[in-house]
Every structure is written in C-alpha cells, then in structure tokens.
Amino acid sequence: MTARDDARDVGLLLRYGLDPTVSPTRHDVYSRLLDRFHTDPDLRTAFDETANGLGLRVLAADRSAGLVLSAEPASPLAVTDTSRWLRIRGTADRLVYGLALGAATAWCYPTARAVREPGTRRVTALDVDRLVREHAAAIEAQESTVDGGLGEAWREYATHRKQVAVTSSGRLKRDCTVRMCEDVLLMLASFGLVVVDRTVVPPRAELQVWRSTDRFRAHVAAAGGPLVWQTITSPQGSQGPGEGGPGRTGPAGSDESLDEGRNE
C-alpha cells in the first residue's frame, strides 16, 4: 500500500467511525478496513496521528461495535449543541437532563460485569425515571447520602418536576420528567448508543422501547462504567435503591445485577 492509499483509507475509516448507522458486519469495505486497522502498522500509525490531530480517541474497534470514537471537548468534532434533542432553558433543566443521562447509563450498565459483557439491554423512559425517583426517595428518607452540591439536582427532579404531565391533546409535556428522559434516549439513539426495539409494545404512543448497543458499552467502559452513576449519587459510593444498587458498584465492586428484569 502507498502513502496515498493509507491516507484514503484513514479518511474512510474516520467516515465510517463517525457514522453510527454503518456497521462492519453489513459493509464489506468497512470490514476490510477494520482488518487492516488491526494488522497494518502503517495504516494504524497514520490513523492514530490523524485522529490525535482531530482530538479523537479510539474506544473500541471490533466487528460488533465497529470503530467507536470519542471527541475531546476542544475537538472540532465534539458535540457542543444539544438543542436538537434537549430543551435546556437554564440550570434546572440541565440538572434534570444530567440525572436522566446518568440513570440511563446505570440502567443499562449497573455493574462492572455488565460493562464487560457484550449484549443488549432494554430500557424505556419510564425505567430511567423510576430509577432516579427511587434514589431520590432514598435520599429523602436518609437511607442514602448525597454530596451537598448535588442535592439541588435531586430536589429539582423529584420535588419540582411532575413525573407525567400531558397537554390538552393528551401528549406528554416537554418539562415532565418522563418526557425529558425520553429526550435523553432520543439523543443517545442519534449517536447509535441505543436503538429502537420494535419487538415490544411501547408504554405509550410518544415513547419507545430501546436497546443499548456495543457502542454505548464502549463509551461507558471508557468513562469508568458504573462509576458514572456512582459519581452523581454519592461521593462515598453508598448503595442506591434496591439490593446491589449502582451507587455501590465500581470497576472492582459487586457484580450483582441492580434489577435482573431489565437485562433481557
């Protein structure tokens, strides 16, 4: 292969890696390039240098997940505008969406074992909302502790926001927490981190049933796995709602499932 060939293939790999709709299992060119990525040191060096220059990091590169990339905050490819999915009107909205994102991660990957093992996990906005509210109730009952700086987030979610509120036409309002959880899942779907599961009837018309993907698992593993949830629940890692809750789980922690019913 010439340097020109390597440059072309680096460009193609970046293109495929940045497009979550393309899978090496269904795309022959992508599959061949992924093989070269692992076996050709010249291509790998050229790719790494280009990716580093763009502020990109490789999280995974295999046939199930494809080439999974993460952008540094200063990268021109980093996502800086979430207004397409999330309606953030101030700090309070940001806190609620942050808890929803952490809970979606914890629902799909509640333990270190779940992060290590391949496989999809079903999740809905109702699941995510329930997990947040269960933990908020534990905090209110003083069964779980939370860092003082995060108390405002839990109060905003559980006390100041309605779980379900509907418009005159019967649709979920944008500022009820179930709808906000669904918006977070829609955002994750745009990046190929969850996909719609059409084998299950949705809980209501404007909600979907989702399944996590290996791309999501790669991102969670790079971020510390269940520590994503542990970080926002308690600095001491105190146990969250339910036996084996994610608040007590870390890379070297318990491998018990938070809720066996969610991993189907």
PDB file of C-alpha atoms in Angstrom:
ATOM      1  CA  MET A   1       0.000   0.000   0.000  1.00  0.00           C
ATOM      2  CA  THR A   2       1.214   3.511  -0.816  1.00  0.00           C
ATOM      3  CA  ALA A   3       1.005   6.573   1.440  1.00  0.00           C
ATOM      4  CA  ARG A   4      -1.829   7.794  -0.780  1.00  0.00           C
ATOM      5  CA  ASP A   5      -3.713   4.527  -0.205  1.00  0.00           C
ATOM      6  CA  ASP A   6      -3.216   4.859   3.534  1.00  0.00           C
ATOM      7  CA  ALA A   7      -4.468   8.455   3.501  1.00  0.00           C
ATOM      8  CA  ARG A   8      -7.594   7.413   1.598  1.00  0.00           C
ATOM      9  CA  ASP A   9      -8.254   4.504   3.950  1.00  0.00           C
ATOM     10  CA  VAL A  10      -7.733   6.655   7.030  1.00  0.00           C
ATOM     11  CA  GLY A  11     -10.344   9.034   5.678  1.00  0.00           C
ATOM     12  CA  LEU A  12     -12.770   6.189   5.031  1.00  0.00           C
ATOM     13  CA  LEU A  13     -12.236   4.729   8.493  1.00  0.00           C
ATOM     14  CA  LEU A  14     -12.938   8.092  10.078  1.00  0.00           C
ATOM     15  CA  ARG A  15     -16.040   8.476   7.945  1.00  0.00           C
ATOM     16  CA  TYR A  16     -17.358   5.052   8.991  1.00  0.00           C
ATOM     17  CA  GLY A  17     -16.379   5.510  12.620  1.00  0.00           C
ATOM     18  CA  LEU A  18     -18.268   8.806  12.819  1.00  0.00           C
ATOM     19  CA  ASP A  19     -21.412   7.322  11.264  1.00  0.00           C
ATOM     20  CA  PRO A  20     -23.227   5.085  13.783  1.00  0.00           C
ATOM     21  CA  THR A  21     -25.610   3.845  11.075  1.00  0.00           C
ATOM     22  CA  VAL A  22     -22.809   1.931   9.317  1.00  0.00           C
ATOM     23  CA  SER A  23     -21.760  -1.467  10.659  1.00  0.00           C
ATOM     24  CA  PRO A  24     -18.740  -3.551   9.569  1.00  0.00           C
ATOM     25  CA  THR A  25     -20.949  -6.646   9.717  1.00  0.00           C
ATOM     26  CA  ARG A  26     -23.049  -5.230   6.863  1.00  0.00           C
ATOM     27  CA  HIS A  27     -20.421  -3.248   4.960  1.00  0.00           C
ATOM     28  CA  ASP A  28     -17.618  -5.132   3.186  1.00  0.00           C
ATOM     29  CA  VAL A  29     -15.306  -2.140   2.704  1.00  0.00           C
ATOM     30  CA  TYR A  30     -15.633  -1.144   6.338  1.00  0.00           C
ATOM     31  CA  SER A  31     -14.935  -4.732   7.418  1.00  0.00           C
ATOM     32  CA  ARG A  32     -11.780  -4.955   5.293  1.00  0.00           C
ATOM     33  CA  LEU A  33     -10.508  -1.603   6.542  1.00  0.00           C
ATOM     34  CA  LEU A  34     -11.102  -2.658  10.130  1.00  0.00           C
ATOM     35  CA  ASP A  35      -8.985  -5.749   9.479  1.00  0.00           C
ATOM     36  CA  ARG A  36      -6.213  -3.538   8.106  1.00  0.00           C
ATOM     37  CA  PHE A  37      -6.538  -1.254  11.128  1.00  0.00           C
ATOM     38  CA  HIS A  38      -5.573  -4.216  13.327  1.00  0.00           C
ATOM     39  CA  THR A  39      -2.938  -5.806  11.101  1.00  0.00           C
ATOM     40  CA  ASP A  40      -1.223  -2.997   9.156  1.00  0.00           C
ATOM     41  CA  PRO A  41       1.056  -0.884  11.393  1.00  0.00           C
ATOM     42  CA  ASP A  42       1.497   1.790   8.724  1.00  0.00           C
ATOM     43  CA  LEU A  43      -2.261   2.344   8.441  1.00  0.00           C
ATOM     44  CA  ARG A  44      -2.675   2.280  12.212  1.00  0.00           C
ATOM     45  CA  THR A  45       0.074   4.878  12.684  1.00  0.00           C
ATOM     46  CA  ALA A  46      -1.404   7.144  10.013  1.00  0.00           C
ATOM     47  CA  PHE A  47      -4.852   6.767  11.534  1.00  0.00           C
ATOM     48  CA  ASP A  48      -3.684   7.479  15.088  1.00  0.00           C
ATOM     49  CA  GLU A  49      -1.805  10.602  14.010  1.00  0.00           C
ATOM     50  CA  THR A  50      -4.813  11.924  12.113  1.00  0.00           C
ATOM     51  CA  ALA A  51      -7.229  11.088  14.928  1.00  0.00           C
ATOM     52  CA  ASN A  52      -4.980  12.732  17.513  1.00  0.00           C
ATOM     53  CA  GLY A  53      -4.814  15.855  15.398  1.00  0.00           C
ATOM     54  CA  LEU A  54      -8.599  15.992  15.310  1.00  0.00           C
ATOM     55  CA  GLY A  55      -8.903  15.405  19.054  1.00  0.00           C
ATOM     56  CA  LEU A  56     -10.383  11.922  18.642  1.00  0.00           C
ATOM     57  CA  ARG A  57      -9.783   8.821  20.753  1.00  0.00           C
ATOM     58  CA  VAL A  58     -10.492   5.202  19.792  1.00  0.00           C
ATOM     59  CA  LEU A  59     -12.703   3.498  22.378  1.00  0.00           C
ATOM     60  CA  ALA A  60     -13.284   0.240  20.522  1.00  0.00           C
ATOM     61  CA  ALA A  61     -12.566  -1.328  17.155  1.00  0.00           C
ATOM     62  CA  ASP A  62     -14.281  -4.654  16.547  1.00  0.00           C
ATOM     63  CA  ARG A  63     -16.882  -6.207  14.286  1.00  0.00           C
ATOM     64  CA  SER A  64     -19.799  -5.847  16.669  1.00  0.00           C
ATOM     65  CA  ALA A  65     -19.327  -2.199  17.659  1.00  0.00           C
ATOM     66  CA  GLY A  66     -17.275  -1.041  14.685  1.00  0.00           C
ATOM     67  CA  LEU A  67     -14.807   1.801  15.162  1.00  0.00           C
ATOM     68  CA  VAL A  68     -16.063   3.738  18.174  1.00  0.00           C
ATOM     69  CA  LEU A  69     -14.586   7.217  18.584  1.00  0.00           C
ATOM     70  CA  SER A  70     -14.785   9.815  21.320  1.00  0.00           C
ATOM     71  CA  ALA A  71     -14.052  13.516  20.794  1.00  0.00           C
ATOM     72  CA  GLU A  72     -12.191  15.666  23.303  1.00  0.00           C
ATOM     73  CA  PRO A  73     -14.082  18.788  24.428  1.00  0.00           C
ATOM     74  CA  ALA A  74     -11.825  21.024  22.315  1.00  0.00           C
ATOM     75  CA  SER A  75     -12.159  18.869  19.194  1.00  0.00           C
ATOM     76  CA  PRO A  76     -13.947  20.442  16.208  1.00  0.00           C
ATOM     77  CA  LEU A  77     -15.932  17.197  16.050  1.00  0.00           C
ATOM     78  CA  ALA A  78     -17.196  17.406  19.636  1.00  0.00           C
ATOM     79  CA  VAL A  79     -20.938  17.824  20.130  1.00  0.00           C
ATOM     80  CA  THR A  80     -21.484  21.270  21.608  1.00  0.00           C
ATOM     81  CA  ASP A  81     -25.134  21.908  20.761  1.00  0.00           C
ATOM     82  CA  THR A  82     -27.749  19.530  22.159  1.00  0.00           C
ATOM     83  CA  SER A  83     -30.737  21.758  21.374  1.00  0.00           C
ATOM     84  CA  ARG A  84     -31.842  19.338  18.673  1.00  0.00           C
ATOM     85  CA  TRP A  85     -32.822  16.881  21.434  1.00  0.00           C
ATOM     86  CA  LEU A  86     -32.837  18.688  24.768  1.00  0.00           C
ATOM     87  CA  ARG A  87     -34.708  21.873  25.665  1.00  0.00           C
ATOM     88  CA  ILE A  88     -32.352  23.472  28.177  1.00  0.00           C
ATOM     89  CA  ARG A  89     -33.747  26.779  29.418  1.00  0.00           C
ATOM     90  CA  GLY A  90     -31.497  27.111  32.426  1.00  0.00           C
ATOM     91  CA  THR A  91     -29.563  25.351  35.157  1.00  0.00           C
ATOM     92  CA  ALA A  92     -32.598  23.460  36.461  1.00  0.00           C
ATOM     93  CA  ASP A  93     -33.205  21.766  33.086  1.00  0.00           C
ATOM     94  CA  ARG A  94     -29.536  20.911  32.828  1.00  0.00           C
ATOM     95  CA  LEU A  95     -29.636  19.210  36.248  1.00  0.00           C
ATOM     96  CA  VAL A  96     -32.663  17.104  35.324  1.00  0.00           C
ATOM     97  CA  TYR A  97     -31.203  16.020  31.997  1.00  0.00           C
ATOM     98  CA  GLY A  98     -27.913  15.204  33.724  1.00  0.00           C
ATOM     99  CA  LEU A  99     -29.620  12.879  36.192  1.00  0.00           C
ATOM    100  CA  ALA A 100     -31.589  11.265  33.363  1.00  0.00           C
ATOM    101  CA  LEU A 101     -28.409  10.622  31.380  1.00  0.00           C
ATOM    102  CA  GLY A 102     -26.661   9.109  34.388  1.00  0.00           C
ATOM    103  CA  ALA A 103     -29.679   6.938  35.179  1.00  0.00           C
ATOM    104  CA  ALA A 104     -29.985   5.703  31.570  1.00  0.00           C
ATOM    105  CA  THR A 105     -26.356   4.635  31.772  1.00  0.00           C
ATOM    106  CA  ALA A 106     -26.867   2.948  35.144  1.00  0.00           C
ATOM    107  CA  TRP A 107     -29.996   1.132  33.974  1.00  0.00           C
ATOM    108  CA  CYS A 108     -28.206  -0.404  31.003  1.00  0.00           C
ATOM    109  CA  TYR A 109     -24.875  -0.987  32.790  1.00  0.00           C
ATOM    110  CA  PRO A 110     -25.452  -1.225  36.554  1.00  0.00           C
ATOM    111  CA  THR A 111     -22.363  -3.292  37.357  1.00  0.00           C
ATOM    112  CA  ALA A 112     -18.779  -3.758  36.290  1.00  0.00           C
ATOM    113  CA  ARG A 113     -19.755  -7.149  34.879  1.00  0.00           C
ATOM    114  CA  ALA A 114     -22.463  -5.591  32.697  1.00  0.00           C
ATOM    115  CA  VAL A 115     -19.863  -3.262  31.180  1.00  0.00           C
ATOM    116  CA  ARG A 116     -17.514  -6.156  30.395  1.00  0.00           C
ATOM    117  CA  GLU A 117     -20.094  -8.470  28.854  1.00  0.00           C
ATOM    118  CA  PRO A 118     -21.443  -7.912  25.321  1.00  0.00           C
ATOM    119  CA  GLY A 119     -25.171  -7.919  24.798  1.00  0.00           C
ATOM    120  CA  THR A 120     -28.090  -5.525  24.557  1.00  0.00           C
ATOM    121  CA  ARG A 121     -30.186  -4.269  27.430  1.00  0.00           C
ATOM    122  CA  ARG A 122     -33.744  -2.988  27.177  1.00  0.00           C
ATOM    123  CA  VAL A 123     -34.619   0.454  28.558  1.00  0.00           C
ATOM    124  CA  THR A 124     -37.530   2.901  28.470  1.00  0.00           C
ATOM    125  CA  ALA A 125     -38.012   6.434  29.725  1.00  0.00           C
ATOM    126  CA  LEU A 126     -40.227   5.015  32.474  1.00  0.00           C
ATOM    127  CA  ASP A 127     -37.361   2.791  33.640  1.00  0.00           C
ATOM    128  CA  VAL A 128     -34.945   5.711  33.742  1.00  0.00           C
ATOM    129  CA  ASP A 129     -37.414   7.944  35.571  1.00  0.00           C
ATOM    130  CA  ARG A 130     -38.202   5.238  38.122  1.00  0.00           C
ATOM    131  CA  LEU A 131     -34.523   4.733  38.908  1.00  0.00           C
ATOM    132  CA  VAL A 132     -33.983   8.438  39.570  1.00  0.00           C
ATOM    133  CA  ARG A 133     -37.106   8.734  41.716  1.00  0.00           C
ATOM    134  CA  GLU A 134     -36.282   5.615  43.735  1.00  0.00           C
ATOM    135  CA  HIS A 135     -32.894   7.043  44.567  1.00  0.00           C
ATOM    136  CA  ALA A 136     -34.369  10.466  45.325  1.00  0.00           C
ATOM    137  CA  ALA A 137     -36.791   8.793  47.750  1.00  0.00           C
ATOM    138  CA  ALA A 138     -33.893   7.005  49.442  1.00  0.00           C
ATOM    139  CA  ILE A 139     -32.125  10.341  49.863  1.00  0.00           C
ATOM    140  CA  GLU A 140     -35.274  11.928  51.282  1.00  0.00           C
ATOM    141  CA  ALA A 141     -35.624   9.050  53.766  1.00  0.00           C
ATOM    142  CA  GLN A 142     -31.934   9.444  54.664  1.00  0.00           C
ATOM    143  CA  GLU A 143     -31.296   5.870  53.513  1.00  0.00           C
ATOM    144  CA  SER A 144     -28.685   7.186  51.084  1.00  0.00           C
ATOM    145  CA  THR A 145     -26.388  10.192  51.214  1.00  0.00           C
ATOM    146  CA  VAL A 146     -25.544  12.666  48.504  1.00  0.00           C
ATOM    147  CA  ASP A 147     -22.944  15.376  48.115  1.00  0.00           C
ATOM    148  CA  GLY A 148     -24.315  18.758  49.144  1.00  0.00           C
ATOM    149  CA  GLY A 149     -23.642  20.249  45.731  1.00  0.00           C
ATOM    150  CA  LEU A 150     -25.845  17.610  44.089  1.00  0.00           C
ATOM    151  CA  GLY A 151     -28.785  17.913  46.446  1.00  0.00           C
ATOM    152  CA  GLU A 152     -30.294  20.638  44.274  1.00  0.00           C
ATOM    153  CA  ALA A 153     -30.415  18.270  41.296  1.00  0.00           C
ATOM    154  CA  TRP A 154     -32.333  15.601  43.208  1.00  0.00           C
ATOM    155  CA  ARG A 155     -34.777  18.130  44.652  1.00  0.00           C
ATOM    156  CA  GLU A 156     -35.398  19.672  41.250  1.00  0.00           C
ATOM    157  CA  TYR A 157     -36.106  16.296  39.693  1.00  0.00           C
ATOM    158  CA  ALA A 158     -38.224  14.678  42.408  1.00  0.00           C
ATOM    159  CA  THR A 159     -39.916  17.666  44.041  1.00  0.00           C
ATOM    160  CA  HIS A 160     -40.233  20.433  41.468  1.00  0.00           C
ATOM    161  CA  ARG A 161     -40.929  18.363  38.345  1.00  0.00           C
ATOM    162  CA  LYS A 162     -44.001  16.286  37.610  1.00  0.00           C
ATOM    163  CA  GLN A 163     -43.355  12.732  36.539  1.00  0.00           C
ATOM    164  CA  VAL A 164     -46.120  12.841  33.923  1.00  0.00           C
ATOM    165  CA  ALA A 165     -47.962  15.908  32.643  1.00  0.00           C
ATOM    166  CA  VAL A 166     -49.987  15.993  29.441  1.00  0.00           C
ATOM    167  CA  THR A 167     -51.186  18.621  27.007  1.00  0.00           C
ATOM    168  CA  SER A 168     -54.825  19.154  26.059  1.00  0.00           C
ATOM    169  CA  SER A 169     -54.265  16.661  23.228  1.00  0.00           C
ATOM    170  CA  GLY A 170     -53.014  14.017  25.652  1.00  0.00           C
ATOM    171  CA  ARG A 171     -49.317  14.166  24.748  1.00  0.00           C
ATOM    172  CA  LEU A 172     -46.512  14.430  27.284  1.00  0.00           C
ATOM    173  CA  LYS A 173     -45.403  17.958  28.108  1.00  0.00           C
ATOM    174  CA  ARG A 174     -41.772  18.782  27.401  1.00  0.00           C
ATOM    175  CA  ASP A 175     -40.930  19.575  31.027  1.00  0.00           C
ATOM    176  CA  CYS A 176     -42.277  16.437  32.732  1.00  0.00           C
ATOM    177  CA  THR A 177     -39.504  14.054  33.709  1.00  0.00           C
ATOM    178  CA  VAL A 178     -40.670  11.047  31.693  1.00  0.00           C
ATOM    179  CA  ARG A 179     -40.604  13.149  28.523  1.00  0.00           C
ATOM    180  CA  MET A 180     -37.182  14.557  29.451  1.00  0.00           C
ATOM    181  CA  CYS A 181     -35.876  11.008  29.948  1.00  0.00           C
ATOM    182  CA  GLU A 182     -37.223  10.096  26.510  1.00  0.00           C
ATOM    183  CA  ASP A 183     -35.440  13.110  25.015  1.00  0.00           C
ATOM    184  CA  VAL A 184     -32.166  11.853  26.520  1.00  0.00           C
ATOM    185  CA  LEU A 185     -32.743   8.405  24.997  1.00  0.00           C
ATOM    186  CA  LEU A 186     -33.517  10.006  21.627  1.00  0.00           C
ATOM    187  CA  MET A 187     -30.212  11.856  21.832  1.00  0.00           C
ATOM    188  CA  LEU A 188     -28.351   8.622  22.627  1.00  0.00           C
ATOM    189  CA  ALA A 189     -30.080   6.984  19.653  1.00  0.00           C
ATOM    190  CA  SER A 190     -28.787   9.704  17.327  1.00  0.00           C
ATOM    191  CA  PHE A 191     -25.263   8.557  18.154  1.00  0.00           C
ATOM    192  CA  GLY A 192     -26.032   4.855  17.820  1.00  0.00           C
ATOM    193  CA  LEU A 193     -25.802   4.226  21.566  1.00  0.00           C
ATOM    194  CA  VAL A 194     -29.343   2.856  21.761  1.00  0.00           C
ATOM    195  CA  VAL A 195     -31.673   1.567  19.062  1.00  0.00           C
ATOM    196  CA  VAL A 196     -35.437   1.086  18.914  1.00  0.00           C
ATOM    197  CA  ASP A 197     -36.663  -2.370  19.956  1.00  0.00           C
ATOM    198  CA  ARG A 198     -39.718  -2.966  17.791  1.00  0.00           C
ATOM    199  CA  THR A 199     -40.412  -6.413  19.262  1.00  0.00           C
ATOM    200  CA  VAL A 200     -42.050  -4.844  22.333  1.00  0.00           C
ATOM    201  CA  VAL A 201     -45.144  -2.636  22.513  1.00  0.00           C
ATOM    202  CA  PRO A 202     -44.188   0.876  23.721  1.00  0.00           C
ATOM    203  CA  PRO A 203     -45.608   2.010  27.082  1.00  0.00           C
ATOM    204  CA  ARG A 204     -47.377   4.929  25.369  1.00  0.00           C
ATOM    205  CA  ALA A 205     -47.594   6.451  21.895  1.00  0.00           C
ATOM    206  CA  GLU A 206     -44.815   9.051  22.208  1.00  0.00           C
ATOM    207  CA  LEU A 207     -42.370   6.733  23.981  1.00  0.00           C
ATOM    208  CA  GLN A 208     -40.183   3.995  22.523  1.00  0.00           C
ATOM    209  CA  VAL A 209     -38.671   0.813  23.869  1.00  0.00           C
ATOM    210  CA  TRP A 210     -34.909   0.986  23.381  1.00  0.00           C
ATOM    211  CA  ARG A 211     -31.986  -1.422  23.482  1.00  0.00           C
ATOM    212  CA  SER A 212     -28.423  -0.484  24.291  1.00  0.00           C
ATOM    213  CA  THR A 213     -25.635  -1.196  21.797  1.00  0.00           C
ATOM    214  CA  ASP A 214     -21.995  -2.227  21.975  1.00  0.00           C
ATOM    215  CA  ARG A 215     -21.126   1.353  21.033  1.00  0.00           C
ATOM    216  CA  PHE A 216     -22.816   2.520  24.224  1.00  0.00           C
ATOM    217  CA  ARG A 217     -20.970  -0.124  26.222  1.00  0.00           C
ATOM    218  CA  ALA A 218     -17.635   1.074  24.802  1.00  0.00           C
ATOM    219  CA  HIS A 219     -18.390   4.662  25.822  1.00  0.00           C
ATOM    220  CA  VAL A 220     -19.472   3.614  29.308  1.00  0.00           C
ATOM    221  CA  ALA A 221     -16.382   1.461  29.779  1.00  0.00           C
ATOM    222  CA  ALA A 222     -14.132   4.372  28.813  1.00  0.00           C
ATOM    223  CA  ALA A 223     -15.918   6.645  31.302  1.00  0.00           C
ATOM    224  CA  GLY A 224     -15.498   4.277  34.229  1.00  0.00           C
ATOM    225  CA  GLY A 225     -18.525   2.040  33.840  1.00  0.00           C
ATOM    226  CA  PRO A 226     -20.980   2.121  36.761  1.00  0.00           C
ATOM    227  CA  LEU A 227     -18.961   4.945  38.312  1.00  0.00           C
ATOM    228  CA  VAL A 228     -20.933   7.273  36.013  1.00  0.00           C
ATOM    229  CA  TRP A 229     -23.933   6.776  38.281  1.00  0.00           C
ATOM    230  CA  GLN A 230     -21.897   6.440  41.460  1.00  0.00           C
ATOM    231  CA  THR A 231     -20.370   9.852  40.822  1.00  0.00           C
ATOM    232  CA  ILE A 232     -23.717  11.626  40.792  1.00  0.00           C
ATOM    233  CA  THR A 233     -25.296   9.670  43.646  1.00  0.00           C
ATOM    234  CA  SER A 234     -22.688   9.734  46.385  1.00  0.00           C
ATOM    235  CA  PRO A 235     -19.020  10.559  46.783  1.00  0.00           C
ATOM    236  CA  GLN A 236     -18.771   7.605  49.165  1.00  0.00           C
ATOM    237  CA  GLY A 237     -20.478   5.245  46.717  1.00  0.00           C
ATOM    238  CA  SER A 238     -23.349   4.478  49.088  1.00  0.00           C
ATOM    239  CA  GLN A 239     -25.850   1.903  47.917  1.00  0.00           C
ATOM    240  CA  GLY A 240     -28.714   3.128  45.787  1.00  0.00           C
ATOM    241  CA  PRO A 241     -32.286   1.828  45.712  1.00  0.00           C
ATOM    242  CA  GLY A 242     -32.604  -1.930  45.712  1.00  0.00           C
ATOM    243  CA  GLU A 243     -30.153  -4.676  46.558  1.00  0.00           C
ATOM    244  CA  GLY A 244     -26.915  -4.333  44.630  1.00  0.00           C
ATOM    245  CA  GLY A 245     -27.749  -0.775  43.540  1.00  0.00           C
ATOM    246  CA  PRO A 246     -25.373   1.060  41.189  1.00  0.00           C
ATOM    247  CA  GLY A 247     -24.321   3.513  43.879  1.00  0.00           C
ATOM    248  CA  ARG A 248     -22.137   0.849  45.469  1.00  0.00           C
ATOM    249  CA  THR A 249     -20.735  -0.580  42.282  1.00  0.00           C
ATOM    250  CA  GLY A 250     -17.417   0.268  40.674  1.00  0.00           C
ATOM    251  CA  PRO A 251     -14.880  -1.431  38.426  1.00  0.00           C
ATOM    252  CA  ALA A 252     -13.698  -3.513  41.371  1.00  0.00           C
ATOM    253  CA  GLY A 253     -17.077  -3.646  43.116  1.00  0.00           C
ATOM    254  CA  SER A 254     -20.017  -6.004  43.274  1.00  0.00           C
ATOM    255  CA  ASP A 255     -21.140  -7.812  40.131  1.00  0.00           C
ATOM    256  CA  GLU A 256     -24.711  -8.282  41.307  1.00  0.00           C
ATOM    257  CA  SER A 257     -27.400  -7.016  38.950  1.00  0.00           C
ATOM    258  CA  LEU A 258     -29.378  -3.968  40.012  1.00  0.00           C
ATOM    259  CA  ASP A 259     -32.535  -5.425  38.510  1.00  0.00           C
ATOM    260  CA  GLU A 260     -32.412  -8.754  36.730  1.00  0.00           C
ATOM    261  CA  GLY A 261     -35.607  -7.965  34.845  1.00  0.00           C
ATOM    262  CA  ARG A 262     -34.007  -5.243  32.782  1.00  0.00           C
ATOM    263  CA  ASN A 263     -31.340  -7.433  31.147  1.00  0.00           C
ATOM    264  CA  GLU A 264     -33.384  -9.482  28.725  1.00  0.00           C
TER     265      GLU A 264
END
